[in-house]
């Protein structure tokens, strides 16, 4: 399988938009809380990945009819700060 990126620009994958809404207050608070436990950027990436893997339910995995799309919808549906 050959994976072809949509864009060669990393900025395209890091920008805030209507789906990856990391400027949402809930998303930002969680990100800030997770980053407080990390000494380095790579630690934060690992912590964030593991948090989502271990604490966020995915619609298909749990047989949920409600489909969430944005980062804030996922957090508000599944996690309370």
PDB file of C-alpha atoms in Angstrom:
ATOM      1  CA  UNK A   1       0.000   0.000   0.000  1.00  0.00           C
ATOM      2  CA  UNK A   2       1.348   3.396  -0.986  1.00  0.00           C
ATOM      3  CA  UNK A   3       0.148   6.260   1.186  1.00  0.00           C
ATOM      4  CA  UNK A   4       0.069   9.605  -0.596  1.00  0.00           C
ATOM      5  CA  UNK A   5      -0.378  12.701   1.577  1.00  0.00           C
ATOM      6  CA  UNK A   6      -3.008  15.245   0.628  1.00  0.00           C
ATOM      7  CA  UNK A   7      -0.440  17.964   1.170  1.00  0.00           C
ATOM      8  CA  UNK A   8       3.314  18.100   1.633  1.00  0.00           C
ATOM      9  CA  UNK A   9       2.900  21.031   4.032  1.00  0.00           C
ATOM     10  CA  UNK A  10       2.875  20.030   7.712  1.00  0.00           C
ATOM     11  CA  UNK A  11       0.983  23.246   8.472  1.00  0.00           C
ATOM     12  CA  UNK A  12      -2.040  21.808   6.638  1.00  0.00           C
ATOM     13  CA  UNK A  13      -2.221  19.047   9.255  1.00  0.00           C
ATOM     14  CA  UNK A  14      -1.693  21.300  12.271  1.00  0.00           C
ATOM     15  CA  UNK A  15      -4.192  24.073  11.591  1.00  0.00           C
ATOM     16  CA  UNK A  16      -7.321  24.620  13.614  1.00  0.00           C
ATOM     17  CA  UNK A  17     -10.473  24.170  11.545  1.00  0.00           C
ATOM     18  CA  UNK A  18     -14.146  23.235  11.890  1.00  0.00           C
ATOM     19  CA  UNK A  19     -13.287  19.595  12.742  1.00  0.00           C
ATOM     20  CA  UNK A  20      -9.990  19.894  14.613  1.00  0.00           C
ATOM     21  CA  UNK A  21     -11.237  22.670  16.854  1.00  0.00           C
ATOM     22  CA  UNK A  22      -8.423  22.839  19.381  1.00  0.00           C
ATOM     23  CA  UNK A  23      -9.381  26.436  20.124  1.00  0.00           C
ATOM     24  CA  UNK A  24     -12.551  25.122  21.832  1.00  0.00           C
ATOM     25  CA  UNK A  25     -12.403  25.784  25.593  1.00  0.00           C
ATOM     26  CA  UNK A  26     -12.876  22.131  26.616  1.00  0.00           C
ATOM     27  CA  UNK A  27     -10.266  20.884  24.158  1.00  0.00           C
ATOM     28  CA  UNK A  28      -7.823  23.621  25.193  1.00  0.00           C
ATOM     29  CA  UNK A  29      -8.303  22.886  28.926  1.00  0.00           C
ATOM     30  CA  UNK A  30      -7.653  19.183  28.412  1.00  0.00           C
ATOM     31  CA  UNK A  31      -4.618  19.905  26.264  1.00  0.00           C
ATOM     32  CA  UNK A  32      -3.247  22.255  28.918  1.00  0.00           C
ATOM     33  CA  UNK A  33      -3.839  19.687  31.675  1.00  0.00           C
ATOM     34  CA  UNK A  34      -2.111  16.933  29.698  1.00  0.00           C
ATOM     35  CA  UNK A  35       0.810  19.166  28.796  1.00  0.00           C
ATOM     36  CA  UNK A  36       1.447  19.924  32.490  1.00  0.00           C
ATOM     37  CA  UNK A  37       2.505  16.306  32.998  1.00  0.00           C
ATOM     38  CA  UNK A  38       4.993  16.322  30.109  1.00  0.00           C
ATOM     39  CA  UNK A  39       8.597  17.452  30.251  1.00  0.00           C
ATOM     40  CA  UNK A  40       9.129  17.457  26.483  1.00  0.00           C
ATOM     41  CA  UNK A  41       7.002  17.783  23.352  1.00  0.00           C
ATOM     42  CA  UNK A  42       7.357  14.070  22.624  1.00  0.00           C
ATOM     43  CA  UNK A  43       6.134  13.294  26.162  1.00  0.00           C
ATOM     44  CA  UNK A  44       3.063  15.452  25.537  1.00  0.00           C
ATOM     45  CA  UNK A  45       2.348  13.716  22.225  1.00  0.00           C
ATOM     46  CA  UNK A  46       2.602  10.313  23.909  1.00  0.00           C
ATOM     47  CA  UNK A  47       0.429  11.427  26.841  1.00  0.00           C
ATOM     48  CA  UNK A  48      -2.250  12.861  24.550  1.00  0.00           C
ATOM     49  CA  UNK A  49      -2.252   9.759  22.350  1.00  0.00           C
ATOM     50  CA  UNK A  50      -2.524   7.433  25.353  1.00  0.00           C
ATOM     51  CA  UNK A  51      -5.281   9.549  26.913  1.00  0.00           C
ATOM     52  CA  UNK A  52      -7.412   9.327  23.773  1.00  0.00           C
ATOM     53  CA  UNK A  53      -6.626   5.621  23.344  1.00  0.00           C
ATOM     54  CA  UNK A  54      -7.493   4.765  26.943  1.00  0.00           C
ATOM     55  CA  UNK A  55     -10.289   7.208  27.830  1.00  0.00           C
ATOM     56  CA  UNK A  56     -12.226   8.207  24.718  1.00  0.00           C
ATOM     57  CA  UNK A  57     -14.831   5.783  23.415  1.00  0.00           C
ATOM     58  CA  UNK A  58     -15.174   5.500  19.665  1.00  0.00           C
ATOM     59  CA  UNK A  59     -18.714   5.273  18.274  1.00  0.00           C
ATOM     60  CA  UNK A  60     -18.280   2.045  16.295  1.00  0.00           C
ATOM     61  CA  UNK A  61     -16.264   0.345  19.043  1.00  0.00           C
ATOM     62  CA  UNK A  62     -19.024   0.746  21.634  1.00  0.00           C
ATOM     63  CA  UNK A  63     -22.031   0.329  19.326  1.00  0.00           C
ATOM     64  CA  UNK A  64     -23.129   3.957  19.741  1.00  0.00           C
ATOM     65  CA  UNK A  65     -25.593   5.379  17.218  1.00  0.00           C
ATOM     66  CA  UNK A  66     -24.472   8.956  17.826  1.00  0.00           C
ATOM     67  CA  UNK A  67     -21.552   9.873  15.596  1.00  0.00           C
ATOM     68  CA  UNK A  68     -19.272  12.645  16.812  1.00  0.00           C
ATOM     69  CA  UNK A  69     -17.166  14.593  14.368  1.00  0.00           C
ATOM     70  CA  UNK A  70     -15.295  17.462  15.971  1.00  0.00           C
ATOM     71  CA  UNK A  71     -12.731  17.205  18.754  1.00  0.00           C
ATOM     72  CA  UNK A  72     -15.026  19.153  21.075  1.00  0.00           C
ATOM     73  CA  UNK A  73     -18.043  16.907  20.312  1.00  0.00           C
ATOM     74  CA  UNK A  74     -15.971  13.850  21.161  1.00  0.00           C
ATOM     75  CA  UNK A  75     -14.773  15.319  24.446  1.00  0.00           C
ATOM     76  CA  UNK A  76     -18.150  16.727  25.473  1.00  0.00           C
ATOM     77  CA  UNK A  77     -19.853  13.406  24.716  1.00  0.00           C
ATOM     78  CA  UNK A  78     -17.299  11.261  26.501  1.00  0.00           C
ATOM     79  CA  UNK A  79     -15.257  13.216  29.008  1.00  0.00           C
ATOM     80  CA  UNK A  80     -15.944  15.832  31.644  1.00  0.00           C
ATOM     81  CA  UNK A  81     -13.101  17.903  33.054  1.00  0.00           C
TER      82      UNK A  81
END
